[in-house]
XYZ file of C-alpha atoms in Angstrom:
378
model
C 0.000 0.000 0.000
C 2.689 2.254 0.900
C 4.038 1.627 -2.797
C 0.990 2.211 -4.433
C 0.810 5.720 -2.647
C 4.191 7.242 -3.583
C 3.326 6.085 -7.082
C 0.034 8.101 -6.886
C 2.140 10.997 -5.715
C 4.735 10.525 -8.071
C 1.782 11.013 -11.084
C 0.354 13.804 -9.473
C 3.769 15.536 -8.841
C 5.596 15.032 -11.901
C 8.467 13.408 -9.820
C 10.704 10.391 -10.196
C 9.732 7.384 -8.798
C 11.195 5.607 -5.842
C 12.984 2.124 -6.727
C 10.841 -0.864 -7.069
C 13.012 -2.777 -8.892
C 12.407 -5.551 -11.648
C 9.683 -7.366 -10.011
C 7.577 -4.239 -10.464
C 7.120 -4.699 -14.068
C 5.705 -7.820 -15.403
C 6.930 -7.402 -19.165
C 4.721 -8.968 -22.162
C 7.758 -11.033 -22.835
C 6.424 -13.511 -20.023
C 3.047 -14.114 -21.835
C 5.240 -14.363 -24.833
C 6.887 -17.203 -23.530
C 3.712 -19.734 -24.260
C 2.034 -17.061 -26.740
C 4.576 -15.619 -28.943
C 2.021 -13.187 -30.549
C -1.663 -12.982 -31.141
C -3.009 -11.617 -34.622
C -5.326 -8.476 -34.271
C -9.110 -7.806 -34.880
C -11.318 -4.934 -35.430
C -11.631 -5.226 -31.382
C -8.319 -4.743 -30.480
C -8.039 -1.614 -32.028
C -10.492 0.326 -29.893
C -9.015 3.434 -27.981
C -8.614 3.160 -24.701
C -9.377 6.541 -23.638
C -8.466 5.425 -20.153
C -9.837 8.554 -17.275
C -6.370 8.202 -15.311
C -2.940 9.724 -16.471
C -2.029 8.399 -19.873
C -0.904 9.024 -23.348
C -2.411 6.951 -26.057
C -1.238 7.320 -29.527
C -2.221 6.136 -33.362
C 0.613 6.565 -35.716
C 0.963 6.450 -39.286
C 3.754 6.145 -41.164
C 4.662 5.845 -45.171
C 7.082 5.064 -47.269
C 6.013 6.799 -50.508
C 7.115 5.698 -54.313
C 8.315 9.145 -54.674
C 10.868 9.174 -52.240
C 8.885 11.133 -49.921
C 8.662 9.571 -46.273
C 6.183 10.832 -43.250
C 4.416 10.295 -40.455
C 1.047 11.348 -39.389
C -0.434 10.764 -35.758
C -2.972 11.421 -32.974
C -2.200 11.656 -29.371
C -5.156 11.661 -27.021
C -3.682 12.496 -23.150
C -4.954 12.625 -19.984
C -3.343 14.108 -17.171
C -4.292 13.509 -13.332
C -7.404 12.445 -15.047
C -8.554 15.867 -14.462
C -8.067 16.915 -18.251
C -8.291 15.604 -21.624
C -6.517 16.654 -24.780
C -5.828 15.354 -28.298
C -3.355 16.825 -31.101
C -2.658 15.637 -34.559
C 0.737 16.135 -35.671
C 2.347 15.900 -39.215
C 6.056 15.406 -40.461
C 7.023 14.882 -44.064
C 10.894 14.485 -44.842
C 11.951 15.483 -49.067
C 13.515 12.591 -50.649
C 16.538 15.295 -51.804
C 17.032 16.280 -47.854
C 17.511 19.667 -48.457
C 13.838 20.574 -48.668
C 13.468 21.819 -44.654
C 10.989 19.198 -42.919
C 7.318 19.732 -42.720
C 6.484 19.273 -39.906
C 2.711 20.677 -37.841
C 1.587 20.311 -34.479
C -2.112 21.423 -33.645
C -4.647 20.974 -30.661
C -7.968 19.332 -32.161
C -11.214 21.347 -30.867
C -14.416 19.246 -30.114
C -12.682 15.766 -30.253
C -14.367 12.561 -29.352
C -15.000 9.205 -30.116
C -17.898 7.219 -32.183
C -19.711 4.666 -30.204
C -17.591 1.736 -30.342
C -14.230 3.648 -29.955
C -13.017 2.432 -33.071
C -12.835 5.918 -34.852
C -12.637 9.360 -33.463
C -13.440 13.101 -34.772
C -13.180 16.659 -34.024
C -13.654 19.737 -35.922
C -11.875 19.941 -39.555
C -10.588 16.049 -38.483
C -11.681 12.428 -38.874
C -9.842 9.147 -38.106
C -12.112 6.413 -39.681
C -11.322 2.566 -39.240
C -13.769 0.442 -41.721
C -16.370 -1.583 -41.212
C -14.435 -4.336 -41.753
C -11.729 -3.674 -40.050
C -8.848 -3.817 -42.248
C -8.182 -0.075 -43.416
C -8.138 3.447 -42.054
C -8.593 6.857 -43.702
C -7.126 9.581 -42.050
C -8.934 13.273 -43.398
C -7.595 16.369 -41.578
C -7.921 20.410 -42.443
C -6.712 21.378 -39.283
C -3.702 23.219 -40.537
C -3.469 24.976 -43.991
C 0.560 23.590 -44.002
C -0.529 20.215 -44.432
C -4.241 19.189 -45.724
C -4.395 15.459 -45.417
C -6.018 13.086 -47.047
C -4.669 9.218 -46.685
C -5.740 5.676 -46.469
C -4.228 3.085 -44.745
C -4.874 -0.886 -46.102
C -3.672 -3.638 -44.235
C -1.621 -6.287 -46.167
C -0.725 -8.799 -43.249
C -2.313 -9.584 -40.346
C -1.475 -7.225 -37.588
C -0.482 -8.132 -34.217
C 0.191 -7.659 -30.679
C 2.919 -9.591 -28.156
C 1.174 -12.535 -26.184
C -1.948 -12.674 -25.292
C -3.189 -9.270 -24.801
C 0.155 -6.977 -25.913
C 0.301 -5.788 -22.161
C 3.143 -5.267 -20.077
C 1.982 -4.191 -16.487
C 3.525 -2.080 -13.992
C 3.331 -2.126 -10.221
C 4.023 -4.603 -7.032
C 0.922 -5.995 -6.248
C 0.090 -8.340 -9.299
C -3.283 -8.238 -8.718
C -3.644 -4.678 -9.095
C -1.256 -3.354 -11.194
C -1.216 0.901 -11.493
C 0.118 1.184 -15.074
C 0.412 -0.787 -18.688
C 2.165 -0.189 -21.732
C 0.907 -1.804 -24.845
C 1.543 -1.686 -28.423
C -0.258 -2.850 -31.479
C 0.954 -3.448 -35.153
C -0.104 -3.509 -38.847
C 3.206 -4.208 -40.122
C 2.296 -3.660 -43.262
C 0.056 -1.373 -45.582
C -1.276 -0.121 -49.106
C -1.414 3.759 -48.651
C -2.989 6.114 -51.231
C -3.703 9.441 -51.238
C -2.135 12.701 -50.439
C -0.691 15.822 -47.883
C -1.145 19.237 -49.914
C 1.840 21.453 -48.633
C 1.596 25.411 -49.081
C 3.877 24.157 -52.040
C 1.677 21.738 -53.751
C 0.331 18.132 -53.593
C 2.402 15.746 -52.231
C 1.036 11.910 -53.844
C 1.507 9.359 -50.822
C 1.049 6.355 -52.948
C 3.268 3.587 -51.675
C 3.878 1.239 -48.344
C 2.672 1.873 -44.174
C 3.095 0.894 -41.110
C 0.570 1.569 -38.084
C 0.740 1.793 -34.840
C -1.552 1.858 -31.577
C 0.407 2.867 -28.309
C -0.750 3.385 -24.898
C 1.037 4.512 -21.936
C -1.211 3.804 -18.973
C 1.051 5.843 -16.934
C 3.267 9.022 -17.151
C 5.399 8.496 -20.202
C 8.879 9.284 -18.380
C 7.796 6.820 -15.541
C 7.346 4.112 -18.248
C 10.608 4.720 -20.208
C 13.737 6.487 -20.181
C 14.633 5.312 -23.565
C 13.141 4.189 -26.908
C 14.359 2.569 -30.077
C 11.877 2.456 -33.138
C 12.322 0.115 -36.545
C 10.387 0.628 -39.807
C 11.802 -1.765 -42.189
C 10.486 -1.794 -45.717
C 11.110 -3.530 -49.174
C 9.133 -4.740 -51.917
C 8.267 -8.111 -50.300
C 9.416 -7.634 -46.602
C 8.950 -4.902 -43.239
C 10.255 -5.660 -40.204
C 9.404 -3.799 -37.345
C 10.420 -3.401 -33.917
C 9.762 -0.876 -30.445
C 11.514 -1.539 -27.933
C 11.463 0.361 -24.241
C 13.952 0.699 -21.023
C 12.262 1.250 -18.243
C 13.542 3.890 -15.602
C 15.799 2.666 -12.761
C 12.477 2.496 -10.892
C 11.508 -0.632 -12.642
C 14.998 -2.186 -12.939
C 16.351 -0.833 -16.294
C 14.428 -3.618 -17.877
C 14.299 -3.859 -21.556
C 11.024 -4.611 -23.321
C 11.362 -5.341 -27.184
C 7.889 -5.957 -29.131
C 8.682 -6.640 -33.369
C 7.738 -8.883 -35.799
C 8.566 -9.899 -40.004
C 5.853 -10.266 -42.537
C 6.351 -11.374 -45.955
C 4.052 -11.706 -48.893
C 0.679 -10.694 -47.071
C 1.407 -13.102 -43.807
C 3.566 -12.986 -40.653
C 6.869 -14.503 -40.998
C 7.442 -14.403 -36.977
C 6.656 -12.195 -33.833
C 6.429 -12.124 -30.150
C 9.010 -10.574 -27.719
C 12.495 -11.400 -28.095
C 14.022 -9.106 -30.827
C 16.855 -7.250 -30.051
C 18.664 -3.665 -30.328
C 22.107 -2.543 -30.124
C 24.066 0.705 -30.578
C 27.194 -0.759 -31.761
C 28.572 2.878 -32.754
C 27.536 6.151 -30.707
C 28.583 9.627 -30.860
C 28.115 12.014 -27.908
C 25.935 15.236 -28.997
C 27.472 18.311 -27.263
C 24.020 20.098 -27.396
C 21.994 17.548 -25.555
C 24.612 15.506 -23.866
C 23.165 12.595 -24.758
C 25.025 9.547 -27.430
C 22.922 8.634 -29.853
C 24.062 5.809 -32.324
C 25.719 6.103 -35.410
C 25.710 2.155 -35.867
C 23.534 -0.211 -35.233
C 22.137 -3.873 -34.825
C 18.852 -4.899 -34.821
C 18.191 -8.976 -34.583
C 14.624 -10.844 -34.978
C 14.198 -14.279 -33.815
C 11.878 -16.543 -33.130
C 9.477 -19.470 -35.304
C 6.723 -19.831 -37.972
C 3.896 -21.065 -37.841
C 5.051 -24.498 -38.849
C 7.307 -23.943 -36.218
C 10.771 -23.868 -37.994
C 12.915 -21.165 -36.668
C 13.297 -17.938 -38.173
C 16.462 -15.244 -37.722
C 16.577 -11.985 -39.416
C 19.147 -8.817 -38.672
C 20.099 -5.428 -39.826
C 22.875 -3.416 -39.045
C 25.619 -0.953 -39.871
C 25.704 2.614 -40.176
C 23.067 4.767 -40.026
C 24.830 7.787 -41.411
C 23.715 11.193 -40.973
C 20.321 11.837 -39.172
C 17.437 12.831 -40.950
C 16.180 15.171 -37.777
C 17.134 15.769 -33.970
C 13.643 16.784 -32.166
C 13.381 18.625 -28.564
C 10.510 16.930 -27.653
C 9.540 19.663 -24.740
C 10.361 22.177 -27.257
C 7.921 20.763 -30.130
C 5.310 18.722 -28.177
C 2.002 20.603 -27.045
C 1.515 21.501 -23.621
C 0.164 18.667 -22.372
C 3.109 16.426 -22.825
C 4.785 19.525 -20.457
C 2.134 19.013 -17.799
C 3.011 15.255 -18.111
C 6.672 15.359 -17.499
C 6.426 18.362 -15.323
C 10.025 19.506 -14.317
C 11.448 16.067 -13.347
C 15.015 16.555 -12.641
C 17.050 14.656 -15.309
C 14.359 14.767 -17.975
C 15.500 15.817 -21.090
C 13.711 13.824 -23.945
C 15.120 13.900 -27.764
C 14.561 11.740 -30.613
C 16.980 11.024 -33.234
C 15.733 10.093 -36.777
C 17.411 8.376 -39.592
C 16.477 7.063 -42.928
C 18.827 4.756 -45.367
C 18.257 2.310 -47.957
C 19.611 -0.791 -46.272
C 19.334 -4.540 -46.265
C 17.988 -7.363 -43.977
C 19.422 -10.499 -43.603
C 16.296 -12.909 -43.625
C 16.695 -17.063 -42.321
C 14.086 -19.242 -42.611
C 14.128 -22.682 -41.782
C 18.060 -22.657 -42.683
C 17.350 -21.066 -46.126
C 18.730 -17.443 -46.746
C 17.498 -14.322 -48.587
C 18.331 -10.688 -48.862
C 15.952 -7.828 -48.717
C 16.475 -4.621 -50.046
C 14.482 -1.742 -48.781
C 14.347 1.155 -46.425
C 14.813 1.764 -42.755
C 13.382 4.454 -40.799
C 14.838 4.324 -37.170
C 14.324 6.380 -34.028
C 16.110 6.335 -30.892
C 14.683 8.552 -28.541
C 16.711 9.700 -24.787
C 13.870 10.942 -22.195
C 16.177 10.183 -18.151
C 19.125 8.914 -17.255
């Protein structure tokens, strides 16, 4: 009990936590361990909208046959359960990387939910998942920099880590007070277009999408983040993986998965990320990577083991973001003035290769990485 209340105090305050250690998190890797994954339905994807402190996200990003490469997403918060806010933010990156990055960030008036949670709304903005399940349109006038209007298709199932995608926080089992849990579609068709002040962007080409939520103050979930968007013509990989404060242990919790011609290869729990090259950044003080390694393992469903990595350099970064700096307000409110927190995200792109192992027999994918580590505490 006396647990449970410093971690109330610690979400109202804004400060760190005190040390549980490792026994306070009960990762998704454990349900992994008899359920490596569990494919997704129309169910799954509800929203949360949980009336506690939380951040719950739905990302989109694309690969696009121009060259073009973005990210759209929605962030519904709640802090101290005493107020609710969403934003939709856009970021499009120029295939020449010279073109400076669009990127928008604006509060969303009037938002709320249809019936069944499965789509959401509010003035000049609609986030629509089909009937059926299996494709998203995203429609949003909300800032004259970047009118957009995308679908989103699934290819391949989607899917979750074991049984429910969950990894639970706090020391009593029984009554856990905080979850993390992320949800995938790998892969997607995506059509459609982001009209810039400088014309019509075409976003014809490949997606990934997905649903986060942090049923707990971000920074007391995870002090650091790595992200992997893999994409080729027959292949994506994908991969988020979390450390967890000192408060929790420092324990790593790695969610990815490989599809491959419209079914999943392998997923669950027990990928793996590496910075096998950093460089310390004077401005921030933090060492983000300059190489990399990023390993998949696991079986299919015929049960013959499957490997996969990626790695080398990761060249120059695409962008460096000051996340209190960019963010809305809320995410301020969130974090509060925590000593030691200081979150950044680094962002590359690269063509690249993965290294693919099926069953013994080897093949080489060519495609395109997206990667983000991102630095929140020490």
């Amino acid at each position: 009990m006396l647990n449970w209340a410093k971690q109330q105090v610690a979400n109202v305050a804004g400060t760190r936590e005190p040390i549980y250690g490792p026994s306070a998190i009960r990762s998704v890797a454990k349900q992994a361990e008899t359920t490596p994954y569990t494919e997704i339905a129309k169910e799954d994807l509800r929203w949360t909208a949980l009336d506690s402190t939380s951040v719950e996200t739905q990302t989109f990003y694309i690969n696009a046959d121009s060259g073009h490469m973005g990210m759209v997403q929605l962030i519904y918060s709640n802090v101290a359960g005493i107020r609710t806010t969403c934003q939709f933010n856009t970021k499009v990156f120029f295939p020449d990387k010279k073109t400076p990055i669009l990127w928008s960030s604006d509060d969303i008036s009037n938002f709320g939910f249809d019936e069944g949670k499965h789509s959401c709304q509010g003035d000049n903005i609609a986030v629509t998942l089909s009937e059926d399940g299996a494709s998203y349109t995203i429609k949003s006038a909300v800032n004259e920099k970047s009118l957009v209007n995308l679908s989103f298709s699934k290819v391949a199932p989607g899917f979750q880590a074991g049984k429910d995608g969950k990894s639970y926080f706090g020391t009593d089992p029984q009554q856990p007070w905080g979850s993390m849990r992320h949800a995938f579609w790998p892969r997607c068709n995506v059509e459609g277009s982001i009209i810039t002040k400088d014309g019509d962007i075409d976003f014809k080409g490949r997606g990934f999408f997905a649903h986060c939520l942090q049923g707990m103050k971000p920074h007391h979930a995870a002090a650091k983040w790595n992200f992997v968007n893999f994409q080729s013509p027959q292949c994506s990989a994908v991969m988020m993986e979390y450390t967890t404060p000192p408060s929790y242990g420092s324990t790593v919790v790695n969610v990815g998965g490989i599809v491959r011609d419209g079914e999943i290869v392998t997923a669950g729990a027990s990928s793996s990320v590496e910075h096998t090259e950093t460089k310390n950044d004077p401005e921030t003080d933090w060492t983000p990577p300059s190489g990399v390694r990023f390993l998949w393992s696991g079986t299919n469903k015929e049960g013959k083991v499957v490997k996969a990595s990626l790695e080398g350099s990761l060249g120059e970064r695409l962008d460096r973001v000051d996340v209190m700096a960019e963010v809305p307000g809320f995410i301020k409110q969130i974090v509060g003035g925590v000593a030691g927190t200081k979150p950044y995200i680094y962002q590359y792109a690269l063509p690249t290769e993965l290294q693919l192992e099926i069953d013994g027999i080897k093949s080489t994918q060519k495609g395109t990485l997206f990667f983000e580590a991102t630095f929140i505490s020490s």
